[in-house]
């Protein structure tokens, strides 16, 4: 319950690397554009004959000791209060990281963010609950 006029300031969830890695993948962090598209369409990724030297996805980067992901929701006021905009910022190990599909920006409009993850995330949650 909240005091009238107040709002929830944070909701924190904690997990191990075994959760951080798939969540990072689901968000498309550290993936090349073609890999993110395949994950969104639930298609398998092809394994290269040997790992590319300049790949973005590295276990030591994605899930180092005390690795974490944060989703921060910003409410940006507009002149018309009914039209306030909301943005999501993804932080990985306390550093902002652009999400694929958000045009390289650290701040993704909430509606765009929702479309990017909704179908994949909901599909996975429904399969887990069945």
mmCIF file of C-alpha atoms in Angstrom:
data_model
loop_
_atom_site.group_PDB
_atom_site.id
_atom_site.type_symbol
_atom_site.label_atom_id
_atom_site.label_comp_id
_atom_site.label_asym_id
_atom_site.label_seq_id
_atom_site.Cartn_x
_atom_site.Cartn_y
_atom_site.Cartn_z
ATOM 1 C CA UNK A 1 0.000 0.000 0.000
ATOM 2 C CA UNK A 2 1.133 3.518 -0.754
ATOM 3 C CA UNK A 3 0.562 6.764 1.060
ATOM 4 C CA UNK A 4 -1.847 8.904 -0.992
ATOM 5 C CA UNK A 5 0.118 10.933 -3.527
ATOM 6 C CA UNK A 6 3.141 8.630 -3.404
ATOM 7 C CA UNK A 7 4.249 5.988 -5.863
ATOM 8 C CA UNK A 8 6.382 2.885 -5.947
ATOM 9 C CA UNK A 9 10.012 3.959 -6.322
ATOM 10 C CA UNK A 10 11.543 0.568 -7.056
ATOM 11 C CA UNK A 11 10.737 -3.073 -7.455
ATOM 12 C CA UNK A 12 13.836 -5.215 -7.112
ATOM 13 C CA UNK A 13 14.253 -8.857 -8.119
ATOM 14 C CA UNK A 14 17.381 -10.911 -7.550
ATOM 15 C CA UNK A 15 18.653 -13.992 -9.367
ATOM 16 C CA UNK A 16 21.792 -15.858 -10.393
ATOM 17 C CA UNK A 17 23.751 -15.830 -13.666
ATOM 18 C CA UNK A 18 21.524 -18.650 -14.915
ATOM 19 C CA UNK A 19 18.718 -16.074 -15.006
ATOM 20 C CA UNK A 20 20.749 -13.037 -16.107
ATOM 21 C CA UNK A 21 22.018 -14.790 -19.269
ATOM 22 C CA UNK A 22 18.617 -15.836 -20.725
ATOM 23 C CA UNK A 23 17.028 -12.519 -19.700
ATOM 24 C CA UNK A 24 19.834 -10.616 -21.475
ATOM 25 C CA UNK A 25 19.289 -12.801 -24.526
ATOM 26 C CA UNK A 26 15.532 -12.242 -24.436
ATOM 27 C CA UNK A 27 16.120 -8.472 -24.418
ATOM 28 C CA UNK A 28 18.528 -8.885 -27.323
ATOM 29 C CA UNK A 29 21.502 -7.447 -25.440
ATOM 30 C CA UNK A 30 24.890 -8.124 -27.025
ATOM 31 C CA UNK A 31 23.326 -9.790 -30.070
ATOM 32 C CA UNK A 32 24.002 -8.870 -33.651
ATOM 33 C CA UNK A 33 20.911 -7.546 -35.497
ATOM 34 C CA UNK A 34 20.355 -10.782 -37.453
ATOM 35 C CA UNK A 35 20.578 -12.840 -34.246
ATOM 36 C CA UNK A 36 18.020 -10.626 -32.485
ATOM 37 C CA UNK A 37 15.614 -10.984 -35.429
ATOM 38 C CA UNK A 38 15.949 -14.779 -35.306
ATOM 39 C CA UNK A 39 15.304 -14.886 -31.562
ATOM 40 C CA UNK A 40 12.211 -12.698 -32.005
ATOM 41 C CA UNK A 41 10.943 -15.169 -34.640
ATOM 42 C CA UNK A 42 11.995 -18.167 -32.486
ATOM 43 C CA UNK A 43 14.372 -19.449 -35.149
ATOM 44 C CA UNK A 44 17.616 -21.234 -34.230
ATOM 45 C CA UNK A 45 20.931 -19.437 -34.408
ATOM 46 C CA UNK A 46 23.650 -20.961 -36.572
ATOM 47 C CA UNK A 47 26.853 -21.720 -34.743
ATOM 48 C CA UNK A 48 29.977 -20.433 -36.483
ATOM 49 C CA UNK A 49 32.811 -22.913 -37.073
ATOM 50 C CA UNK A 50 34.795 -20.997 -34.447
ATOM 51 C CA UNK A 51 33.777 -18.003 -32.325
ATOM 52 C CA UNK A 52 34.365 -14.700 -34.133
ATOM 53 C CA UNK A 53 37.020 -12.570 -32.455
ATOM 54 C CA UNK A 54 34.886 -9.418 -32.418
ATOM 55 C CA UNK A 55 31.562 -10.906 -31.330
ATOM 56 C CA UNK A 56 29.410 -8.934 -28.902
ATOM 57 C CA UNK A 57 28.115 -11.951 -26.943
ATOM 58 C CA UNK A 58 30.757 -13.070 -24.447
ATOM 59 C CA UNK A 59 29.955 -14.946 -21.248
ATOM 60 C CA UNK A 60 32.461 -12.866 -19.308
ATOM 61 C CA UNK A 61 30.645 -9.702 -20.381
ATOM 62 C CA UNK A 62 27.060 -10.921 -20.097
ATOM 63 C CA UNK A 63 27.339 -12.680 -16.734
ATOM 64 C CA UNK A 64 30.438 -11.638 -14.797
ATOM 65 C CA UNK A 65 30.566 -12.019 -11.027
ATOM 66 C CA UNK A 66 27.687 -9.935 -9.591
ATOM 67 C CA UNK A 67 26.312 -9.338 -13.113
ATOM 68 C CA UNK A 68 22.919 -7.686 -13.276
ATOM 69 C CA UNK A 69 20.260 -6.212 -15.516
ATOM 70 C CA UNK A 70 18.072 -3.257 -14.626
ATOM 71 C CA UNK A 71 15.045 -1.867 -16.396
ATOM 72 C CA UNK A 72 14.371 1.743 -15.431
ATOM 73 C CA UNK A 73 11.052 3.358 -16.296
ATOM 74 C CA UNK A 74 11.086 7.119 -16.811
ATOM 75 C CA UNK A 75 7.998 9.299 -16.945
ATOM 76 C CA UNK A 76 8.657 12.471 -18.899
ATOM 77 C CA UNK A 77 6.071 15.186 -18.391
ATOM 78 C CA UNK A 78 4.526 16.867 -21.377
ATOM 79 C CA UNK A 79 2.679 20.196 -21.545
ATOM 80 C CA UNK A 80 -0.527 18.152 -21.691
ATOM 81 C CA UNK A 81 -0.292 15.948 -18.560
ATOM 82 C CA UNK A 82 -2.508 13.304 -20.161
ATOM 83 C CA UNK A 83 0.162 12.828 -22.842
ATOM 84 C CA UNK A 84 3.184 12.172 -20.610
ATOM 85 C CA UNK A 85 5.668 9.873 -22.294
ATOM 86 C CA UNK A 86 7.305 6.862 -20.728
ATOM 87 C CA UNK A 87 10.726 5.530 -21.635
ATOM 88 C CA UNK A 88 12.604 2.394 -20.618
ATOM 89 C CA UNK A 89 16.338 2.410 -20.081
ATOM 90 C CA UNK A 90 18.175 -0.918 -19.973
ATOM 91 C CA UNK A 91 21.265 -1.071 -17.791
ATOM 92 C CA UNK A 92 23.612 -4.036 -17.772
ATOM 93 C CA UNK A 93 26.095 -4.113 -14.886
ATOM 94 C CA UNK A 94 25.059 -0.530 -14.114
ATOM 95 C CA UNK A 95 25.917 0.703 -17.627
ATOM 96 C CA UNK A 96 23.276 1.923 -20.113
ATOM 97 C CA UNK A 97 23.047 -0.309 -23.152
ATOM 98 C CA UNK A 98 20.939 0.345 -26.249
ATOM 99 C CA UNK A 99 18.364 -2.318 -26.984
ATOM 100 C CA UNK A 100 18.072 -3.631 -30.534
ATOM 101 C CA UNK A 101 15.035 -2.087 -32.178
ATOM 102 C CA UNK A 102 15.376 1.235 -30.351
ATOM 103 C CA UNK A 103 17.564 2.848 -33.032
ATOM 104 C CA UNK A 104 20.742 2.875 -30.923
ATOM 105 C CA UNK A 105 19.193 5.017 -28.194
ATOM 106 C CA UNK A 106 19.675 4.312 -24.480
ATOM 107 C CA UNK A 107 16.070 5.383 -23.917
ATOM 108 C CA UNK A 108 13.407 3.309 -25.636
ATOM 109 C CA UNK A 109 9.818 4.565 -25.794
ATOM 110 C CA UNK A 110 7.772 2.242 -23.585
ATOM 111 C CA UNK A 111 5.367 1.360 -26.392
ATOM 112 C CA UNK A 112 8.290 0.329 -28.651
ATOM 113 C CA UNK A 113 9.915 -1.637 -25.801
ATOM 114 C CA UNK A 114 6.650 -3.415 -25.110
ATOM 115 C CA UNK A 115 6.239 -4.471 -28.749
ATOM 116 C CA UNK A 116 9.859 -5.678 -28.930
ATOM 117 C CA UNK A 117 9.603 -8.060 -26.002
ATOM 118 C CA UNK A 118 5.899 -8.740 -25.572
ATOM 119 C CA UNK A 119 5.322 -11.500 -28.103
ATOM 120 C CA UNK A 120 8.462 -13.464 -27.226
ATOM 121 C CA UNK A 121 8.180 -12.948 -23.486
ATOM 122 C CA UNK A 122 4.480 -13.748 -23.262
ATOM 123 C CA UNK A 123 4.936 -16.816 -25.450
ATOM 124 C CA UNK A 124 7.670 -18.094 -23.114
ATOM 125 C CA UNK A 125 5.616 -17.355 -19.971
ATOM 126 C CA UNK A 126 2.562 -19.121 -21.378
ATOM 127 C CA UNK A 127 4.655 -22.190 -22.278
ATOM 128 C CA UNK A 128 6.127 -22.289 -18.758
ATOM 129 C CA UNK A 129 2.692 -22.068 -17.124
ATOM 130 C CA UNK A 130 1.127 -24.827 -19.283
#
